[in-house]
Coordinates of C-alpha atoms in Angstrom, one line a residue:
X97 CA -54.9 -15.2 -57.0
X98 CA -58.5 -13.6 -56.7
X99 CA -57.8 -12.7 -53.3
X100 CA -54.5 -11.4 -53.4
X101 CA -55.8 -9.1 -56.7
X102 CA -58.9 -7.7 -54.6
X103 CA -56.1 -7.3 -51.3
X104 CA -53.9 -5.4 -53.8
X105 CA -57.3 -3.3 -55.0
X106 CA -58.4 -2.3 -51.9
X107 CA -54.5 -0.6 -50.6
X108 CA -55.3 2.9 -49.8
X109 CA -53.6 5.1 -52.0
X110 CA -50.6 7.2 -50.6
X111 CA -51.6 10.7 -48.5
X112 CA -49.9 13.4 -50.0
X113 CA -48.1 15.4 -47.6
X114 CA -49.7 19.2 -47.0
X115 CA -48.0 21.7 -45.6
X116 CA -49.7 24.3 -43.3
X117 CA -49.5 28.1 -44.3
X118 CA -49.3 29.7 -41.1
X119 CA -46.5 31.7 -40.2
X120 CA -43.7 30.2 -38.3
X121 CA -46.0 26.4 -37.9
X122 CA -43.6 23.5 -38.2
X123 CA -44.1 21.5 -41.4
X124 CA -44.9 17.9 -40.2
X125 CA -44.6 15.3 -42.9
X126 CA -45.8 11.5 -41.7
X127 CA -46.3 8.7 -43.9
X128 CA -48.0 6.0 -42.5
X129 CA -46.7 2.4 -43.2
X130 CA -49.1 -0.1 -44.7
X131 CA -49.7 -2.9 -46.0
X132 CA -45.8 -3.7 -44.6
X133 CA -46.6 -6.5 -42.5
X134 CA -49.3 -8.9 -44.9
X135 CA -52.1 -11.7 -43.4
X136 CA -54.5 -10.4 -41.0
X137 CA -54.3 -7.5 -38.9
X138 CA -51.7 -6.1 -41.5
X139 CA -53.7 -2.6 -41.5
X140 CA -53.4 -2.1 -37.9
X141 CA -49.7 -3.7 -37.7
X142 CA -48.3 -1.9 -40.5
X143 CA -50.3 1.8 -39.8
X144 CA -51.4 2.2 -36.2
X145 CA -48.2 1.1 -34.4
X146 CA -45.7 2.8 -36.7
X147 CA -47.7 6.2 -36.3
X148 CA -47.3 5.9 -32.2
X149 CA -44.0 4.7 -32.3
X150 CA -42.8 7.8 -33.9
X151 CA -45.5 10.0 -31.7
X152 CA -43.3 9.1 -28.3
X153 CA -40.1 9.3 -30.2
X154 CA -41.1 13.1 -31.2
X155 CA -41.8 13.2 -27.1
X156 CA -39.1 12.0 -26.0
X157 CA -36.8 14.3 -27.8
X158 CA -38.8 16.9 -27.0
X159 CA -38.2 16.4 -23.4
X160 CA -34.4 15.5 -23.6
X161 CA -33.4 17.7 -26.4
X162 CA -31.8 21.8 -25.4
X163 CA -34.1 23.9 -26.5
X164 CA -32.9 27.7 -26.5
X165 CA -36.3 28.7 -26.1
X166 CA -37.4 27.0 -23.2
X167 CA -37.7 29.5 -20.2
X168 CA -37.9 26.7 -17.8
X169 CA -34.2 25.6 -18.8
X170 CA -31.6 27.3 -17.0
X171 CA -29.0 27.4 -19.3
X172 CA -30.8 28.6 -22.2
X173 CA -30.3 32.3 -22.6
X174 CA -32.7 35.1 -23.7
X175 CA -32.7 37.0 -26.6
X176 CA -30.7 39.7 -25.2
X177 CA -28.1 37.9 -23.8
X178 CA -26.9 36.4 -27.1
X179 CA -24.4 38.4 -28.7
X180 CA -22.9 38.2 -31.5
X181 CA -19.3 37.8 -30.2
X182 CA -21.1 34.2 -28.6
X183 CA -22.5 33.5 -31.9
X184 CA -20.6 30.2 -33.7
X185 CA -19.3 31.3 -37.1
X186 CA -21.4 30.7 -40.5
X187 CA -19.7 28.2 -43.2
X188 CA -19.6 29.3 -46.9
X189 CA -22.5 26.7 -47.7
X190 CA -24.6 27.8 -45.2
X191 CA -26.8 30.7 -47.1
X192 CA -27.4 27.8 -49.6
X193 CA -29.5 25.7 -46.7
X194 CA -33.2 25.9 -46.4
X195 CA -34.4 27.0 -42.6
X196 CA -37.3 25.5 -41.1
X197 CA -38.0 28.6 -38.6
X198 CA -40.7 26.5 -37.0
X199 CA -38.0 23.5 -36.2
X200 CA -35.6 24.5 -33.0
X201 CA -32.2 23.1 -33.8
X202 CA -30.3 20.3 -31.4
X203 CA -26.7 19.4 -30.9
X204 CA -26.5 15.6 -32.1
X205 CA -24.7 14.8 -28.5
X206 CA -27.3 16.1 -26.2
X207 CA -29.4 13.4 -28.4
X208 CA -26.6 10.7 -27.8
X209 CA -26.5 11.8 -24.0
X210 CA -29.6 13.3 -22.4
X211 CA -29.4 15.4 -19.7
X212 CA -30.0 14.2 -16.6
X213 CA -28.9 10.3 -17.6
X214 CA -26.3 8.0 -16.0
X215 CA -24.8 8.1 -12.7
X216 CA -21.6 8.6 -10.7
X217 CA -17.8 7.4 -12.5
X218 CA -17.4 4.1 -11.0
X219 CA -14.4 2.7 -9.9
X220 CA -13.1 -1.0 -9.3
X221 CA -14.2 -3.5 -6.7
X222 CA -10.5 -3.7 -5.3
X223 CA -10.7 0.2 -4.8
X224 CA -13.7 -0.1 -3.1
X225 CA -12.4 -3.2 -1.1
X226 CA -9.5 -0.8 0.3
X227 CA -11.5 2.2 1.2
X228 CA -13.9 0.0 3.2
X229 CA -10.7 -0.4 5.4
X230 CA -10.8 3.0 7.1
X231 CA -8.2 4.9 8.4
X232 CA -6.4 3.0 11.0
X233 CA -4.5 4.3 14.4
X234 CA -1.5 5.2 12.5
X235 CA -2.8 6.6 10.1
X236 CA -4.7 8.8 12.3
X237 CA -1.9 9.3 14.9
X238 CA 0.5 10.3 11.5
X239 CA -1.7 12.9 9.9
X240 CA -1.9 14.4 14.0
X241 CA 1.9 14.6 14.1
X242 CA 2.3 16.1 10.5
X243 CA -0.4 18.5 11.7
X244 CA 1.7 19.4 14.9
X245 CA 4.9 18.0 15.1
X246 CA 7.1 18.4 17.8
X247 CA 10.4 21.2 17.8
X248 CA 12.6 21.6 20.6
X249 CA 12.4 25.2 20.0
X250 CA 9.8 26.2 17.9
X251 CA 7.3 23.9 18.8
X252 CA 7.8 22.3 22.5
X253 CA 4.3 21.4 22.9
X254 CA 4.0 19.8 19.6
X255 CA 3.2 15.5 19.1
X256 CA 6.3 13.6 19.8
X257 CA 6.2 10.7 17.3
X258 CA 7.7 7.2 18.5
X259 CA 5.6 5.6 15.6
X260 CA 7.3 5.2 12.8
X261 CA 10.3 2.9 12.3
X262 CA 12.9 5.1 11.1
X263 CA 16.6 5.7 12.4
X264 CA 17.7 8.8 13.0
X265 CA 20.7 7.8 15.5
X266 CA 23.5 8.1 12.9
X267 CA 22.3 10.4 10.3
X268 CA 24.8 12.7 10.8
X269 CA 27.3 10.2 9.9
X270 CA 25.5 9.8 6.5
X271 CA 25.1 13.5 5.9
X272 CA 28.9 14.3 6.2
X273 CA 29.6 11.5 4.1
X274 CA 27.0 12.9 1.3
X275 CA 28.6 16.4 1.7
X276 CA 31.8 15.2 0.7
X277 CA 30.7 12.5 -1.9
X278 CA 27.0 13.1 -2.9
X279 CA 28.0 14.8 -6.3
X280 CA 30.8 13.2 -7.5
X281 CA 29.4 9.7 -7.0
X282 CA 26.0 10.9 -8.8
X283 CA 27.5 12.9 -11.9
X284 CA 31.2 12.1 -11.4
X285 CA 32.1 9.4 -13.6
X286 CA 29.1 8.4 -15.5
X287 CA 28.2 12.0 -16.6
X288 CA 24.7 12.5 -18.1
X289 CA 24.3 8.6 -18.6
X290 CA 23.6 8.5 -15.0
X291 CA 20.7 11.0 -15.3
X292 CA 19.1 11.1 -18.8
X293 CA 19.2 7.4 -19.9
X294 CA 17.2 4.1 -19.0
X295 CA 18.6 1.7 -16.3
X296 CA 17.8 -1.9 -15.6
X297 CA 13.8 -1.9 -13.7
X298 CA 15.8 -4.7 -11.4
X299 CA 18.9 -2.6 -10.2
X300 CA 22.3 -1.9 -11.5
X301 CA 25.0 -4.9 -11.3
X302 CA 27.2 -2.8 -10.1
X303 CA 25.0 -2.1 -6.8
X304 CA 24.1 -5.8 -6.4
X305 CA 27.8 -6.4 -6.6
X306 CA 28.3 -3.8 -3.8
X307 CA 25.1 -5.2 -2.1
X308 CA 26.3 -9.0 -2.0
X309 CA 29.3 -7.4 -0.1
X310 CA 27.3 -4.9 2.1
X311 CA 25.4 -7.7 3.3
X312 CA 28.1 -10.2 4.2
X313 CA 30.0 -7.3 6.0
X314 CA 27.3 -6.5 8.5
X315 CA 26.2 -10.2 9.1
X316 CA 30.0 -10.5 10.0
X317 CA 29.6 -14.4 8.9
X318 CA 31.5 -16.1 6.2
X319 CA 28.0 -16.0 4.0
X320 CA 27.9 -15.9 0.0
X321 CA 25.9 -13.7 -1.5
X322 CA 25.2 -14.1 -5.6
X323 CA 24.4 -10.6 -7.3
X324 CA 22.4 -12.2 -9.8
X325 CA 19.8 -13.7 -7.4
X326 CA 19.1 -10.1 -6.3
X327 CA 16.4 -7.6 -6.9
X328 CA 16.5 -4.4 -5.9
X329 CA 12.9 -2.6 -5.2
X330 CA 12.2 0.7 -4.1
X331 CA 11.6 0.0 -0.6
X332 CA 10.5 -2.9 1.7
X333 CA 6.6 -2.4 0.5
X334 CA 7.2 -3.5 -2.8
X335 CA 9.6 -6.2 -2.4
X336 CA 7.2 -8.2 0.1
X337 CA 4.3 -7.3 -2.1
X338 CA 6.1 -8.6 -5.2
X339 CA 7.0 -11.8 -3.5
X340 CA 3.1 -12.5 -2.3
X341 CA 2.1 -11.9 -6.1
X342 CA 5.1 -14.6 -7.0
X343 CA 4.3 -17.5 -4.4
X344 CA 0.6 -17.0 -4.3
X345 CA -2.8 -16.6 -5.9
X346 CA -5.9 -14.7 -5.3
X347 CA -7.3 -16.5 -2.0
X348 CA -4.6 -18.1 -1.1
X349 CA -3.0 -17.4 2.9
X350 CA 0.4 -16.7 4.4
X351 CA 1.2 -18.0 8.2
X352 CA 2.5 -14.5 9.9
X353 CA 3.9 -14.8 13.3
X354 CA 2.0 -11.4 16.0
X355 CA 3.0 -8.9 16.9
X356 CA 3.6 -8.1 13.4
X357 CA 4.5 -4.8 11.9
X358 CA 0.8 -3.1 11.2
X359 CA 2.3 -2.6 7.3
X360 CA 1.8 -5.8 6.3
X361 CA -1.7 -5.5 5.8
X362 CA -1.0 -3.6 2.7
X363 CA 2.0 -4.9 1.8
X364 CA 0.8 -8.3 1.5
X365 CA -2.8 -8.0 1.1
X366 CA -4.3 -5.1 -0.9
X367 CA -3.3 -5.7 -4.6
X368 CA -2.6 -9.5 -4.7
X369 CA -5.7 -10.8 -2.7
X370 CA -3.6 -12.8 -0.7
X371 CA -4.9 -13.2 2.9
X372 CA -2.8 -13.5 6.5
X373 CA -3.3 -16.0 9.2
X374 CA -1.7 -14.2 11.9
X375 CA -0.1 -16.7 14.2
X376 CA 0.0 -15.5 18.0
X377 CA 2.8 -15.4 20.2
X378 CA 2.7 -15.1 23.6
X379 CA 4.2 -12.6 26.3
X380 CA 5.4 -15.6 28.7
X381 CA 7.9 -17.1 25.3
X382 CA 8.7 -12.9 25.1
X383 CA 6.6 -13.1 22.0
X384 CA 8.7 -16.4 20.6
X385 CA 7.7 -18.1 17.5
X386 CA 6.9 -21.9 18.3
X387 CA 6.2 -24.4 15.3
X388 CA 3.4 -25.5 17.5
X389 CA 1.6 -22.4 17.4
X390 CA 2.3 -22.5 13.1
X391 CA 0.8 -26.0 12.9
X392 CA -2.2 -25.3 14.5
X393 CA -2.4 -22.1 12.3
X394 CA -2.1 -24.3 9.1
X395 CA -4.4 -26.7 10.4
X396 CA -7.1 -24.5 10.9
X397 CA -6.2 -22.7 7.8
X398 CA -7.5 -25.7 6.1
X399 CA -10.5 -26.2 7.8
X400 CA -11.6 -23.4 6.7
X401 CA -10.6 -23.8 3.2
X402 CA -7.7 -21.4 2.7
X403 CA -4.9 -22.9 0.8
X404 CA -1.0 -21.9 2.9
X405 CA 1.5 -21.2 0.2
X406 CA 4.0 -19.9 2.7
X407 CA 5.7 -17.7 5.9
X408 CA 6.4 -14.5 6.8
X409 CA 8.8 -13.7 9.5
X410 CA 10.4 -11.2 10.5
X411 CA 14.0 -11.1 11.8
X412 CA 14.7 -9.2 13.8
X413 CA 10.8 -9.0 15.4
X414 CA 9.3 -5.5 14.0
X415 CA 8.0 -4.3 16.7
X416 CA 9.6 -6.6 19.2
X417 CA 12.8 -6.9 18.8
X418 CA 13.6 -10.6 19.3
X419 CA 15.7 -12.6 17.0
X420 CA 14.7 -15.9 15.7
X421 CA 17.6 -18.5 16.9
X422 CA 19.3 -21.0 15.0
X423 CA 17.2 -24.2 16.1
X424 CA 14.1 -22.7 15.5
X425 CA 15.1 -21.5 11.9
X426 CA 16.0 -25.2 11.2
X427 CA 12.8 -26.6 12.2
X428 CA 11.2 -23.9 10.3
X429 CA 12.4 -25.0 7.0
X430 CA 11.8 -28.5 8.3
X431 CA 7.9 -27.4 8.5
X432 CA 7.9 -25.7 5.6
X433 CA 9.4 -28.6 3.9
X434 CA 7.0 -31.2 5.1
X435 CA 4.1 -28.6 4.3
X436 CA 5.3 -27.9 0.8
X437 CA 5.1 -24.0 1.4
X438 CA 7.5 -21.2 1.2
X439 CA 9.5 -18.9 3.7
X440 CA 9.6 -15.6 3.2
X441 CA 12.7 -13.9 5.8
X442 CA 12.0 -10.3 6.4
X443 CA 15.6 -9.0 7.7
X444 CA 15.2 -5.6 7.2
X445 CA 16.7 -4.7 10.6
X446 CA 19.6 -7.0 10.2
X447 CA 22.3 -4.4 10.5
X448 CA 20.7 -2.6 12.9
X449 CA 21.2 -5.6 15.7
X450 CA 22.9 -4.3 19.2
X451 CA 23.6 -7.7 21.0
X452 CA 21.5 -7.0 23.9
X453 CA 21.3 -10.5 25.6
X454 CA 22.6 -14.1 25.2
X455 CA 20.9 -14.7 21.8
X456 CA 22.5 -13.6 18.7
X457 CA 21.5 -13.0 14.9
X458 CA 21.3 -15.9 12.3
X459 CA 20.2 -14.9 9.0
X460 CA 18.5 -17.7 6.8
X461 CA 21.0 -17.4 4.5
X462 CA 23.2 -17.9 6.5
X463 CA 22.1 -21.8 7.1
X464 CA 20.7 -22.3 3.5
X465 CA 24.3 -21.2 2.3
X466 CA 26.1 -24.0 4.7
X467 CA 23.7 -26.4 3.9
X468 CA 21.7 -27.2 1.0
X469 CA 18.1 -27.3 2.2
X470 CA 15.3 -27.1 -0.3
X471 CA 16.6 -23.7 -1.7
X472 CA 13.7 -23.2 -3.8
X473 CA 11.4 -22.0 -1.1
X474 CA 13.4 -19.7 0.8
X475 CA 13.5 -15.9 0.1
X476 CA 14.9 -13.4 1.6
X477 CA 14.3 -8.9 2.1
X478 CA 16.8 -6.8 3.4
X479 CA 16.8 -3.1 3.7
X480 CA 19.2 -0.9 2.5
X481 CA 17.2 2.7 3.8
X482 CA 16.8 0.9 7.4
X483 CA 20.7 -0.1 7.8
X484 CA 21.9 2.8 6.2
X485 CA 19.6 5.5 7.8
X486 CA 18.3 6.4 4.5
X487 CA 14.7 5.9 4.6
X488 CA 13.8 8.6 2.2
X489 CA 16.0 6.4 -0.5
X490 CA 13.9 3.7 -0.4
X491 CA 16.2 1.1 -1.6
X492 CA 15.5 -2.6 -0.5
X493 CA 16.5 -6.3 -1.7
X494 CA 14.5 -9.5 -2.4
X495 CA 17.5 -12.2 -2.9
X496 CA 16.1 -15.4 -3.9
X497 CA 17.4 -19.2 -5.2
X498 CA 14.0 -19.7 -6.7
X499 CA 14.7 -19.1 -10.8
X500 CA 11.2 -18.9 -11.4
X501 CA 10.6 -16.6 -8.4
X502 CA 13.6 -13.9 -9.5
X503 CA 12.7 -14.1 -13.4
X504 CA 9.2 -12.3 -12.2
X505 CA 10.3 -10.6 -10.0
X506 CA 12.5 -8.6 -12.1
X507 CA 9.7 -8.2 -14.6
X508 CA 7.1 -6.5 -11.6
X509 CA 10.2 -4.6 -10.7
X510 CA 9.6 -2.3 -13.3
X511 CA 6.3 -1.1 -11.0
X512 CA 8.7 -0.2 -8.4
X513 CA 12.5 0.6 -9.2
X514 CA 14.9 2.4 -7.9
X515 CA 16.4 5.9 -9.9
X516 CA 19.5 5.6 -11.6
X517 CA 21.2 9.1 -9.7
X518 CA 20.0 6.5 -6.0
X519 CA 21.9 3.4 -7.3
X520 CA 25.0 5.2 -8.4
X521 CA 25.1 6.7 -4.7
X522 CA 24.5 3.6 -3.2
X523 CA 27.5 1.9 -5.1
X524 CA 30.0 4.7 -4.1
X525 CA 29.0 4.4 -0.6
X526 CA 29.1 0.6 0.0
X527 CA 32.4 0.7 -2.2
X528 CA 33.5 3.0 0.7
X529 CA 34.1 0.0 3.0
X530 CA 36.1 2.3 5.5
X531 CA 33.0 4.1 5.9
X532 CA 30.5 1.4 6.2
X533 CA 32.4 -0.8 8.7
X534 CA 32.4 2.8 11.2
X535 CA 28.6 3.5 10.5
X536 CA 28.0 0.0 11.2
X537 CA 29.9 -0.1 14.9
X538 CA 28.8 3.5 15.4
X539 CA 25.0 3.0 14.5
X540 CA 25.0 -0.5 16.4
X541 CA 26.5 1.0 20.0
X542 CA 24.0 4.5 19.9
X543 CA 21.3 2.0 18.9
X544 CA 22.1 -0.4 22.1
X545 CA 22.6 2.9 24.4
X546 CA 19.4 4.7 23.9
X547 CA 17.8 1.3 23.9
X548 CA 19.0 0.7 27.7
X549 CA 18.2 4.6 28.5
X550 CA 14.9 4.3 27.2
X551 CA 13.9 1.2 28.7
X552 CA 15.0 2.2 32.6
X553 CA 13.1 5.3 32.1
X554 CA 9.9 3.2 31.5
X555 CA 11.3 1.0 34.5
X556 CA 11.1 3.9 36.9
X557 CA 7.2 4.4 35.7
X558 CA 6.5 0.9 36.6
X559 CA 6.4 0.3 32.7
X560 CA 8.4 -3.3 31.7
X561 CA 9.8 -4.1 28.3
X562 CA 10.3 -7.2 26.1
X563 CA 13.6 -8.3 25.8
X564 CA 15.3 -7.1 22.8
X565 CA 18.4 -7.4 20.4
X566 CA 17.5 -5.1 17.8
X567 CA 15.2 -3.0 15.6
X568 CA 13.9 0.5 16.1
X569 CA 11.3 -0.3 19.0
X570 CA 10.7 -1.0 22.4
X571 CA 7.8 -3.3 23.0
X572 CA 6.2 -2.2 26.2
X573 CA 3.7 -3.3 28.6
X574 CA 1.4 -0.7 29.7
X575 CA -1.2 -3.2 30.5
X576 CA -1.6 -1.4 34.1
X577 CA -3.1 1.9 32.6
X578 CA -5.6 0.3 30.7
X579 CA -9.2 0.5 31.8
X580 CA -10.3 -2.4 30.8
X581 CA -8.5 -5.6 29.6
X582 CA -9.5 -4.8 26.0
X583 CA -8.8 -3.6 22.8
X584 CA -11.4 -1.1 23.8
X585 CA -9.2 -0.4 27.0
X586 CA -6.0 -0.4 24.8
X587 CA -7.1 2.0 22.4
X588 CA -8.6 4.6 25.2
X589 CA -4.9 4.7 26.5
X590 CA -3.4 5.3 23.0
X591 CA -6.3 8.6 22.7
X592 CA -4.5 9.7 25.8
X593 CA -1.0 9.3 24.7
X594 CA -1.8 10.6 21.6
X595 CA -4.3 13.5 22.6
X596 CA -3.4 14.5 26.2
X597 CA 0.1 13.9 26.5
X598 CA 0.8 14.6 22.9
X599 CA 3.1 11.3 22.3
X600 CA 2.9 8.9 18.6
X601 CA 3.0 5.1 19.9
X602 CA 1.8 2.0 17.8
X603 CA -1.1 0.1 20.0
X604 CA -0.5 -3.8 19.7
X605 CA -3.8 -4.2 18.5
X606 CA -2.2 -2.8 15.4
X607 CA 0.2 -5.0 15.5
X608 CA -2.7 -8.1 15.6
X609 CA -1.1 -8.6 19.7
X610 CA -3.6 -10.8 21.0
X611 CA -2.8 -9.6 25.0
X612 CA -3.9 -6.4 25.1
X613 CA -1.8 -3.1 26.7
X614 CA 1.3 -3.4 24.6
X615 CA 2.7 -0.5 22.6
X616 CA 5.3 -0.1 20.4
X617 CA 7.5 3.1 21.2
X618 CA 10.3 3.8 18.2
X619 CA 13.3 5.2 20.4
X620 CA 15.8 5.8 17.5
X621 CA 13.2 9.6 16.6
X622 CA 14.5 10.8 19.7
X623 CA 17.9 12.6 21.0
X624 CA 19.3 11.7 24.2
X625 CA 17.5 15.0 25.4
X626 CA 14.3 14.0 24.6
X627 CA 13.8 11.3 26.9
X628 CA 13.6 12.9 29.3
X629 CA 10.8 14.9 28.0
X630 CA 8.8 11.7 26.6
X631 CA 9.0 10.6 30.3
X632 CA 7.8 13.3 31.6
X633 CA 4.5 13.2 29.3
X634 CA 4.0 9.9 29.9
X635 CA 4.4 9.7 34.1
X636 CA 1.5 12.8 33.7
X637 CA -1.1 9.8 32.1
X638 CA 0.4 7.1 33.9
X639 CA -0.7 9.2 37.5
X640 CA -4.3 9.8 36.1
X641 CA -4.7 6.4 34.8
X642 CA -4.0 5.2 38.6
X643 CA -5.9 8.0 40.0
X644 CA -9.4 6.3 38.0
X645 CA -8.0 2.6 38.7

């Protein structure tokens, strides 16, 4: 009690604040803290460290805070320079304040956020995943052609491009059918419903109805085709990206058949994380799928800790050409079966088949329908833009018998339908059936002719083909004009094409080919009269390439 009395006796009595009487001095008012923290060393706890504490905080927002009058700061303007026009305006209360003159005044936010703090706006991990990809071939070769594309007329010495899978055979059929039927099949009968109101993210009924029936016409087989196990997407991007996101997780692999279509990369991999296991195929099987070549894929899949949830193929072969026969498709779903993994059937080139050869089309469907096999884990794409010529509509199909599979599917359809003006098109043309039986035996015979003209004029450069029986492509070997047997030696050719003899071709290294020299050259861009001139181009490199051999 004694103690704590005399403790009490000897506290300092409070400093009175003084206040300096110079003109324009700041008035600085501290009051120590003592005697706040008790027990020994309580002076210097309670006094000392308080007093620096708020000595660097007076510092520090010196330094961070805008002060008008600091020459040194460049946005602080002279006296001269503020107007009263810049001036903010004066509230009613504000002759009732009390100045400090000697006190500069600072916005609260520059307090909040010094100048000169933080960094750069950062964006995700999966952005930065994508943009560590580069730009690839195509993408360089496609921003060359848009730069300088080649016009008969107006510009002859422009980049042909033979890159890009896109029919434009029979697009004169389509544009005299929209002449006559575009506007009535949009607005016609629907009015302003068709335009200004909501639709169904998964597609109309009424165009699946018309799709079931599309489908079965050009497959030209007795196959059955339930609208309400289709989706429609807008395009083939989204529909094979929205199956990878149903059938697998993060980490997780597909089994995908080379040469395949240098799209899938994207498709497949860059939002869902999924990765690809390409499976090669071989020149001497005219780049053949072989369930040997897929088991040893999923073995070592394993071994390195990658969990298969399913297949891609693609039938037709994009870039090849080849079509998967029927004894092969049986022993796929026999492996996918015994593997307990999924088959996804790209067939977005299955009306645009030109019988070239002994083999002819099966679509998967077309055995899963005869047969019941494990329905669950087969899943099929078609394209409506590749069969119709209509690759600016960007309408395609994911038909599935999985229940699971098509309830999400038509939930993540909402990230990519299709407008409701498209789909009401769409149903007025397939309804046509007149029409679409004579674009499909039109299409199919100028598909099959340029095909054969294209491919004897890279016979007469020495240049040989795979064997094809459909698609948009001619897989050729140029393996001759390469340097070196490389990709290195691959890619120095496709510079030359692209640079010296100004033609757009898709290197098989692209395409994950694992024999280097193959290109992909997309006949259906060109006119009858423009082979010739591709020819010509290319028997200019193909004579220097020999020349340095």
């Amino acid at each position: 009690m004694t103690r704590a009395r005399a403790r009490a006796d000897e506290e300092p009595k409070p400093i009175s604040s003084s206040s300096s009487s110079g003109g324009g001095t700041a008035m600085r008012v501290i009051v120590p803290l003592q005697g706040v923290v008790q027990g020994r060393g309580g002076l210097f706890l309670g006094s000392v460290i308080p007093c620096a504490l708020f000595y660097f905080l007076q510092l520090y927002l010196k330094r961070f805070r805008n002060d008008p009058g600091d020459p040194n700061d460049p946005s602080s303007s002279s006296p001269t320079q503020n107007t009263a026009s810049s001036a903010p305006s004066r509230s009613s209360s504000s002759g009732q304040l009390t100045e400090h003159h000697g006190l500069p005044r600072s916005l609260s936010r520059s307090l909040l956020s010094p100048r000169n703090v933080g960094g750069p706006a950062c964006v995700s991990g999966r952005v930065i995943s994508i943009l560590k990809t580069g730009e690839t071939p195509c993408d360089v070769s496609l921003k060359q052609v848009e730069d300088d594309p080649y016009d008969e007329v107006d510009n002859p010495g422009g980049v042909i491009q033979l890159g890009l899978a896109q029919n434009k055979l029979s697009l004169d059929l389509v544009k005299n059918w929209l002449a006559e039927n575009a506007e009535e099949a949009i607005v016609g009968g629907a009015g302003s419903n068709v335009i200004a109101f909501n639709q169904p993210f998964d597609g109309l009924m009424e165009l699946k109805v018309a799709v079931a029936g599309f489908v079965s016409q050009f497959l030209g087989k007795e196959v059955s085709f339930n609208p309400s196990q289709i989706v429609l997407t807008a395009g083939a991007a989204p529909a094979i990206e929205i199956l990878s996101f149903s059938l697998a997780d993060s980490g997780n692999a597909f089994l995908v058949p080379t040469p395949y279509h240098p799209c899938f990369d994207r498709n497949v991999k860059w939002r869902t994380g999924v990765e690809i296991i390409p499976v090669p195929c071989r020149s001497a099987d005219n780049f053949s799928l072989s369930i040997t070549a897929l088991d040893r894929a999923f073995n070592q899949a394993r071994k390195r800790g990658l969990k298969v949830r399913g297949i891609i193929i693609s039938n037709p072969s994009n870039p090849v050409g080849n079509v998967i026969n029927r004894e092969t498709l049986y022993s796929l779903l026999d492996f996918a079966r015994e593997k307990n993994i999924h088959i996804v059937s790209n067939e977005i080139l299955a009306g645009s088949t030109f019988g070239i050869g002994t083999e002819e089309f099966v679509s998967l469907a077309e055995i899963v329908d005869s047969e019941y096999l494990d329905r669950d884990r087969v899943h099929t794409v078609y394209d409506l833009s590749q069969d119709l010529s209509l690759p600016g509509f960007r309408i395609s199909v994911i038909y599935s018998y999985n229940n699971s599979v098509l309830a999400a599917a038509k939930k993540l359809a909402r990230f990519s339908s299709v407008s409701a003006p498209s789909q009401h098109l769409l149903v007025s043309m397939l309804s046509d059936t007149k029409f679409v039986q004579k674009f499909i035996n039109i299409n199919r015979e100028r598909l099959r002719r340029l095909y054969v003209k294209f491919v004897a004029g890279l016979r007469q450069l020495g240049i040989e083909c795979a064997k094809s029986n459909g698609g948009f492509y001619c897989w050729a070997d140029m393996s001759g004009l390469i340097s070196s047997y490389s990709e290195k030696g691959e890619l120095e050719l496709w510079d030359k094409l692209l640079n010296v003899a100004k033609v757009n071709v898709t290197p098989g290294s692209s395409c994950h080919c694992i024999e280097p020299g193959w290109f992909g050259f997309s006949f259906t861009l060109l006119t009858e009269k423009d082979i010739h001139v591709v020819m010509e181009r290319i028997r200019r490199i193909s004579q220097t390439c020999k020349a340095h051999s």
